[in-house]
Amino acid sequence: MKRILKSGDVCMGTCGDTTGLYDSDGNSLHVGDLVAVWTQDVKNRGWNDEPAYVVKEQGGKPFIMGLKATHLVREHILNGDVSNEEHYDTVLDTYRCNTDLTCQSKDTTWSVIRIKTFDQAADEEIWGGVRPVSEDSETDLEDGITVCCGYDFGMDQFDDAIRFCPKCGRRIRKQGNAFWEK
């Protein structure tokens, strides 16, 4: 079953989609990868408190949560030395604040290291308000029939205490006068 990233009810991308981004070790990043982000400035402050997800909103460019407004700095490496786009064996990405005065420092650089791939992150593993979920983990009821499987509860047999589809186990979304909590 396909998994998506969600922030609240907003879809932040489909796990496993390619992004064209790399971490600071040269690993290719996909939507749903969990990365550690830290600054390498004069004080060398070290790791941030929370990891972040790689996301790609529909119709948008891929980015790392918390680094959307930064500038990507890409280096092509061949045999350990800086090279060009035509001859390389590794791509290393870092992120740099622009020279706008509203930024902390024009010298601030963020490094990114992948700590979990999209398929290693657990369902509902929340970081920064974003979590991977099974795309079809919830369903709706229309006239007492589940949208997912077409299970018919019958006109008078549906009870608000029922929270899951009897056929597939998907959670039935709260509707109208249903009293259960999410």
PDB file of C-alpha atoms in Angstrom:
ATOM      1  CA  MET A   1       0.000   0.000   0.000  1.00  0.00           C
ATOM      2  CA  LYS A   2       1.359   3.428  -0.951  1.00  0.00           C
ATOM      3  CA  ARG A   3       2.284   5.839   1.855  1.00  0.00           C
ATOM      4  CA  ILE A   4       2.053   9.609   1.882  1.00  0.00           C
ATOM      5  CA  LEU A   5       3.425  12.329   4.162  1.00  0.00           C
ATOM      6  CA  LYS A   6       0.842  14.458   5.918  1.00  0.00           C
ATOM      7  CA  SER A   7       1.004  17.615   7.959  1.00  0.00           C
ATOM      8  CA  GLY A   8      -2.377  17.701   9.645  1.00  0.00           C
ATOM      9  CA  ASP A   9      -4.716  16.968   6.721  1.00  0.00           C
ATOM     10  CA  VAL A  10      -2.351  18.418   4.082  1.00  0.00           C
ATOM     11  CA  CYS A  11      -0.518  16.000   1.766  1.00  0.00           C
ATOM     12  CA  MET A  12       3.211  16.777   1.775  1.00  0.00           C
ATOM     13  CA  GLY A  13       4.175  14.199  -0.856  1.00  0.00           C
ATOM     14  CA  THR A  14       4.227  10.518  -1.780  1.00  0.00           C
ATOM     15  CA  CYS A  15       6.875   8.481   0.051  1.00  0.00           C
ATOM     16  CA  GLY A  16       9.571   7.154  -2.261  1.00  0.00           C
ATOM     17  CA  ASP A  17       9.206   9.779  -5.001  1.00  0.00           C
ATOM     18  CA  THR A  18      12.573  10.966  -6.285  1.00  0.00           C
ATOM     19  CA  THR A  19      13.615  14.528  -5.472  1.00  0.00           C
ATOM     20  CA  GLY A  20      16.939  15.149  -7.179  1.00  0.00           C
ATOM     21  CA  LEU A  21      18.335  16.135  -3.761  1.00  0.00           C
ATOM     22  CA  TYR A  22      21.332  14.590  -2.000  1.00  0.00           C
ATOM     23  CA  ASP A  23      22.555  14.697   1.566  1.00  0.00           C
ATOM     24  CA  SER A  24      25.978  15.939   2.647  1.00  0.00           C
ATOM     25  CA  ASP A  25      27.339  12.377   2.327  1.00  0.00           C
ATOM     26  CA  GLY A  26      26.181  11.957  -1.285  1.00  0.00           C
ATOM     27  CA  ASN A  27      23.109   9.784  -0.572  1.00  0.00           C
ATOM     28  CA  SER A  28      20.161  10.344  -2.909  1.00  0.00           C
ATOM     29  CA  LEU A  29      17.125  11.653  -1.001  1.00  0.00           C
ATOM     30  CA  HIS A  30      13.503  10.628  -1.588  1.00  0.00           C
ATOM     31  CA  VAL A  31      10.220  12.000  -0.299  1.00  0.00           C
ATOM     32  CA  GLY A  32       9.700  10.581   3.191  1.00  0.00           C
ATOM     33  CA  ASP A  33      13.388  10.214   4.075  1.00  0.00           C
ATOM     34  CA  LEU A  34      14.162  11.388   7.594  1.00  0.00           C
ATOM     35  CA  VAL A  35      17.253  13.598   7.829  1.00  0.00           C
ATOM     36  CA  ALA A  36      19.298  15.260  10.549  1.00  0.00           C
ATOM     37  CA  VAL A  37      20.050  18.945   9.951  1.00  0.00           C
ATOM     38  CA  TRP A  38      22.732  20.954  11.696  1.00  0.00           C
ATOM     39  CA  THR A  39      24.599  24.191  11.184  1.00  0.00           C
ATOM     40  CA  GLN A  40      28.295  24.421  10.570  1.00  0.00           C
ATOM     41  CA  ASP A  41      29.044  28.008  11.426  1.00  0.00           C
ATOM     42  CA  VAL A  42      31.862  29.653  13.361  1.00  0.00           C
ATOM     43  CA  LYS A  43      30.564  28.210  16.652  1.00  0.00           C
ATOM     44  CA  ASN A  44      29.994  24.719  15.185  1.00  0.00           C
ATOM     45  CA  ARG A  45      26.823  24.353  17.268  1.00  0.00           C
ATOM     46  CA  GLY A  46      26.123  20.732  16.406  1.00  0.00           C
ATOM     47  CA  TRP A  47      22.909  18.745  15.824  1.00  0.00           C
ATOM     48  CA  ASN A  48      19.426  20.202  15.993  1.00  0.00           C
ATOM     49  CA  ASP A  49      16.930  18.700  18.429  1.00  0.00           C
ATOM     50  CA  GLU A  50      14.589  17.079  15.880  1.00  0.00           C
ATOM     51  CA  PRO A  51      15.079  15.298  12.560  1.00  0.00           C
ATOM     52  CA  ALA A  52      13.101  16.557   9.542  1.00  0.00           C
ATOM     53  CA  TYR A  53      11.379  14.956   6.555  1.00  0.00           C
ATOM     54  CA  VAL A  54      12.151  15.441   2.876  1.00  0.00           C
ATOM     55  CA  VAL A  55       8.884  16.563   1.243  1.00  0.00           C
ATOM     56  CA  LYS A  56       7.494  17.509  -2.166  1.00  0.00           C
ATOM     57  CA  GLU A  57       4.090  19.132  -2.262  1.00  0.00           C
ATOM     58  CA  GLN A  58       1.973  18.502  -5.332  1.00  0.00           C
ATOM     59  CA  GLY A  59       3.194  20.767  -8.125  1.00  0.00           C
ATOM     60  CA  GLY A  60       6.018  22.136  -5.968  1.00  0.00           C
ATOM     61  CA  LYS A  61       9.752  21.675  -5.668  1.00  0.00           C
ATOM     62  CA  PRO A  62      11.166  19.162  -3.193  1.00  0.00           C
ATOM     63  CA  PHE A  63      12.636  20.544   0.022  1.00  0.00           C
ATOM     64  CA  ILE A  64      13.681  19.590   3.525  1.00  0.00           C
ATOM     65  CA  MET A  65      11.356  20.761   6.284  1.00  0.00           C
ATOM     66  CA  GLY A  66      12.902  23.861   7.832  1.00  0.00           C
ATOM     67  CA  LEU A  67      15.162  24.574   4.850  1.00  0.00           C
ATOM     68  CA  LYS A  68      12.606  25.613   2.211  1.00  0.00           C
ATOM     69  CA  ALA A  69      13.794  29.239   2.011  1.00  0.00           C
ATOM     70  CA  THR A  70      17.520  28.421   1.933  1.00  0.00           C
ATOM     71  CA  HIS A  71      19.731  28.144  -1.125  1.00  0.00           C
ATOM     72  CA  LEU A  72      20.972  24.747  -2.246  1.00  0.00           C
ATOM     73  CA  VAL A  73      24.754  24.558  -2.661  1.00  0.00           C
ATOM     74  CA  ARG A  74      25.680  21.515  -4.764  1.00  0.00           C
ATOM     75  CA  GLU A  75      29.223  20.191  -5.175  1.00  0.00           C
ATOM     76  CA  HIS A  76      30.186  17.543  -7.713  1.00  0.00           C
ATOM     77  CA  ILE A  77      33.051  15.349  -6.490  1.00  0.00           C
ATOM     78  CA  LEU A  78      35.325  13.093  -8.538  1.00  0.00           C
ATOM     79  CA  ASN A  79      37.788  10.894  -6.626  1.00  0.00           C
ATOM     80  CA  GLY A  80      37.505  13.107  -3.543  1.00  0.00           C
ATOM     81  CA  ASP A  81      38.126  16.423  -5.342  1.00  0.00           C
ATOM     82  CA  VAL A  82      35.676  19.113  -6.482  1.00  0.00           C
ATOM     83  CA  SER A  83      34.774  18.536 -10.122  1.00  0.00           C
ATOM     84  CA  ASN A  84      32.155  19.688 -12.620  1.00  0.00           C
ATOM     85  CA  GLU A  85      28.665  18.486 -13.556  1.00  0.00           C
ATOM     86  CA  GLU A  86      29.968  16.331 -16.382  1.00  0.00           C
ATOM     87  CA  HIS A  87      32.616  14.322 -14.515  1.00  0.00           C
ATOM     88  CA  TYR A  88      31.720  13.237 -10.995  1.00  0.00           C
ATOM     89  CA  ASP A  89      31.090  10.184  -8.884  1.00  0.00           C
ATOM     90  CA  THR A  90      29.381  11.872  -5.904  1.00  0.00           C
ATOM     91  CA  VAL A  91      27.027  14.817  -5.386  1.00  0.00           C
ATOM     92  CA  LEU A  92      27.080  16.642  -2.046  1.00  0.00           C
ATOM     93  CA  ASP A  93      24.356  19.115  -1.047  1.00  0.00           C
ATOM     94  CA  THR A  94      24.484  21.717   1.695  1.00  0.00           C
ATOM     95  CA  TYR A  95      22.192  24.669   2.263  1.00  0.00           C
ATOM     96  CA  ARG A  96      23.159  28.282   2.736  1.00  0.00           C
ATOM     97  CA  CYS A  97      21.248  31.296   3.975  1.00  0.00           C
ATOM     98  CA  ASN A  98      21.017  34.097   1.423  1.00  0.00           C
ATOM     99  CA  THR A  99      22.582  37.497   1.945  1.00  0.00           C
ATOM    100  CA  ASP A 100      19.282  39.093   2.934  1.00  0.00           C
ATOM    101  CA  LEU A 101      19.623  40.994   6.222  1.00  0.00           C
ATOM    102  CA  THR A 102      16.630  39.145   7.694  1.00  0.00           C
ATOM    103  CA  CYS A 103      18.710  35.940   7.795  1.00  0.00           C
ATOM    104  CA  GLN A 104      20.777  35.141  10.875  1.00  0.00           C
ATOM    105  CA  SER A 105      24.083  35.283   9.071  1.00  0.00           C
ATOM    106  CA  LYS A 106      25.204  35.164   5.477  1.00  0.00           C
ATOM    107  CA  ASP A 107      27.775  32.581   6.539  1.00  0.00           C
ATOM    108  CA  THR A 108      25.328  30.074   8.047  1.00  0.00           C
ATOM    109  CA  THR A 109      25.530  26.709   6.301  1.00  0.00           C
ATOM    110  CA  TRP A 110      23.371  23.666   7.048  1.00  0.00           C
ATOM    111  CA  SER A 111      24.507  20.105   6.461  1.00  0.00           C
ATOM    112  CA  VAL A 112      22.030  17.277   6.000  1.00  0.00           C
ATOM    113  CA  ILE A 113      22.525  13.568   6.689  1.00  0.00           C
ATOM    114  CA  ARG A 114      19.922  10.891   5.942  1.00  0.00           C
ATOM    115  CA  ILE A 115      19.164   8.911   9.106  1.00  0.00           C
ATOM    116  CA  LYS A 116      16.199   6.829   7.841  1.00  0.00           C
ATOM    117  CA  THR A 117      15.004   6.052   4.350  1.00  0.00           C
ATOM    118  CA  PHE A 118      11.330   6.501   3.491  1.00  0.00           C
ATOM    119  CA  ASP A 119      10.672   2.773   3.878  1.00  0.00           C
ATOM    120  CA  GLN A 120      12.319   2.622   7.334  1.00  0.00           C
ATOM    121  CA  ALA A 121      10.139   5.354   8.878  1.00  0.00           C
ATOM    122  CA  ALA A 122       7.176   3.934  10.780  1.00  0.00           C
ATOM    123  CA  ASP A 123       3.575   4.870  10.019  1.00  0.00           C
ATOM    124  CA  GLU A 124       2.549   7.858  12.142  1.00  0.00           C
ATOM    125  CA  GLU A 125       6.196   8.624  13.126  1.00  0.00           C
ATOM    126  CA  ILE A 126       5.766  12.348  13.730  1.00  0.00           C
ATOM    127  CA  TRP A 127       8.644  14.827  13.363  1.00  0.00           C
ATOM    128  CA  GLY A 128       8.000  18.541  13.010  1.00  0.00           C
ATOM    129  CA  GLY A 129       4.268  17.920  12.665  1.00  0.00           C
ATOM    130  CA  VAL A 130       4.767  15.719   9.578  1.00  0.00           C
ATOM    131  CA  ARG A 131       4.067  11.983   9.546  1.00  0.00           C
ATOM    132  CA  PRO A 132       3.939   9.143   7.003  1.00  0.00           C
ATOM    133  CA  VAL A 133       0.581   7.369   6.749  1.00  0.00           C
ATOM    134  CA  SER A 134      -0.918   4.710   4.529  1.00  0.00           C
ATOM    135  CA  GLU A 135      -2.631   6.638   1.756  1.00  0.00           C
ATOM    136  CA  ASP A 136      -5.908   4.852   2.259  1.00  0.00           C
ATOM    137  CA  SER A 137      -5.790   4.500   6.047  1.00  0.00           C
ATOM    138  CA  GLU A 138      -9.195   6.191   6.420  1.00  0.00           C
ATOM    139  CA  THR A 139     -12.504   5.937   4.639  1.00  0.00           C
ATOM    140  CA  ASP A 140     -15.892   7.646   4.595  1.00  0.00           C
ATOM    141  CA  LEU A 141     -19.466   6.469   4.854  1.00  0.00           C
ATOM    142  CA  GLU A 142     -22.034   7.366   2.214  1.00  0.00           C
ATOM    143  CA  ASP A 143     -25.600   6.388   3.082  1.00  0.00           C
ATOM    144  CA  GLY A 144     -24.352   3.716   5.490  1.00  0.00           C
ATOM    145  CA  ILE A 145     -21.949   2.156   2.953  1.00  0.00           C
ATOM    146  CA  THR A 146     -18.141   2.338   3.304  1.00  0.00           C
ATOM    147  CA  VAL A 147     -16.440   4.075   0.364  1.00  0.00           C
ATOM    148  CA  CYS A 148     -13.416   1.762   0.559  1.00  0.00           C
ATOM    149  CA  CYS A 149     -15.061  -1.678   0.285  1.00  0.00           C
ATOM    150  CA  GLY A 150     -18.733  -1.000  -0.249  1.00  0.00           C
ATOM    151  CA  TYR A 151     -19.672  -2.667   3.034  1.00  0.00           C
ATOM    152  CA  ASP A 152     -23.343  -1.911   3.692  1.00  0.00           C
ATOM    153  CA  PHE A 153     -24.249  -1.395   7.331  1.00  0.00           C
ATOM    154  CA  GLY A 154     -27.932  -1.259   6.400  1.00  0.00           C
ATOM    155  CA  MET A 155     -30.268   1.640   7.022  1.00  0.00           C
ATOM    156  CA  ASP A 156     -30.725   1.118  10.749  1.00  0.00           C
ATOM    157  CA  GLN A 157     -27.726  -1.057  11.667  1.00  0.00           C
ATOM    158  CA  PHE A 158     -24.920   1.538  11.728  1.00  0.00           C
ATOM    159  CA  ASP A 159     -23.869   2.476  15.247  1.00  0.00           C
ATOM    160  CA  ASP A 160     -21.657   5.480  16.088  1.00  0.00           C
ATOM    161  CA  ALA A 161     -19.516   3.128  18.196  1.00  0.00           C
ATOM    162  CA  ILE A 162     -18.273   1.463  14.982  1.00  0.00           C
ATOM    163  CA  ARG A 163     -14.946   3.058  14.118  1.00  0.00           C
ATOM    164  CA  PHE A 164     -13.453   0.743  11.475  1.00  0.00           C
ATOM    165  CA  CYS A 165     -14.551  -0.875   8.210  1.00  0.00           C
ATOM    166  CA  PRO A 166     -15.371  -4.548   8.951  1.00  0.00           C
ATOM    167  CA  LYS A 167     -13.791  -5.684   5.643  1.00  0.00           C
ATOM    168  CA  CYS A 168     -10.455  -3.816   5.413  1.00  0.00           C
ATOM    169  CA  GLY A 169      -9.975  -2.237   8.843  1.00  0.00           C
ATOM    170  CA  ARG A 170      -9.682   1.373   7.633  1.00  0.00           C
ATOM    171  CA  ARG A 171     -10.727   3.977  10.184  1.00  0.00           C
ATOM    172  CA  ILE A 172     -14.099   5.529   9.372  1.00  0.00           C
ATOM    173  CA  ARG A 173     -13.762   9.325   9.412  1.00  0.00           C
ATOM    174  CA  LYS A 174     -15.848  11.219  11.915  1.00  0.00           C
ATOM    175  CA  GLN A 175     -18.938  12.599  10.220  1.00  0.00           C
ATOM    176  CA  GLY A 176     -22.008  14.512  11.241  1.00  0.00           C
ATOM    177  CA  ASN A 177     -23.222  13.287  14.623  1.00  0.00           C
ATOM    178  CA  ALA A 178     -20.527  10.626  15.165  1.00  0.00           C
ATOM    179  CA  PHE A 179     -19.155  10.996  18.678  1.00  0.00           C
ATOM    180  CA  TRP A 180     -15.858   9.140  18.676  1.00  0.00           C
ATOM    181  CA  GLU A 181     -12.510  10.899  18.874  1.00  0.00           C
ATOM    182  CA  LYS A 182      -9.764  10.629  16.318  1.00  0.00           C
TER     183      LYS A 182
END
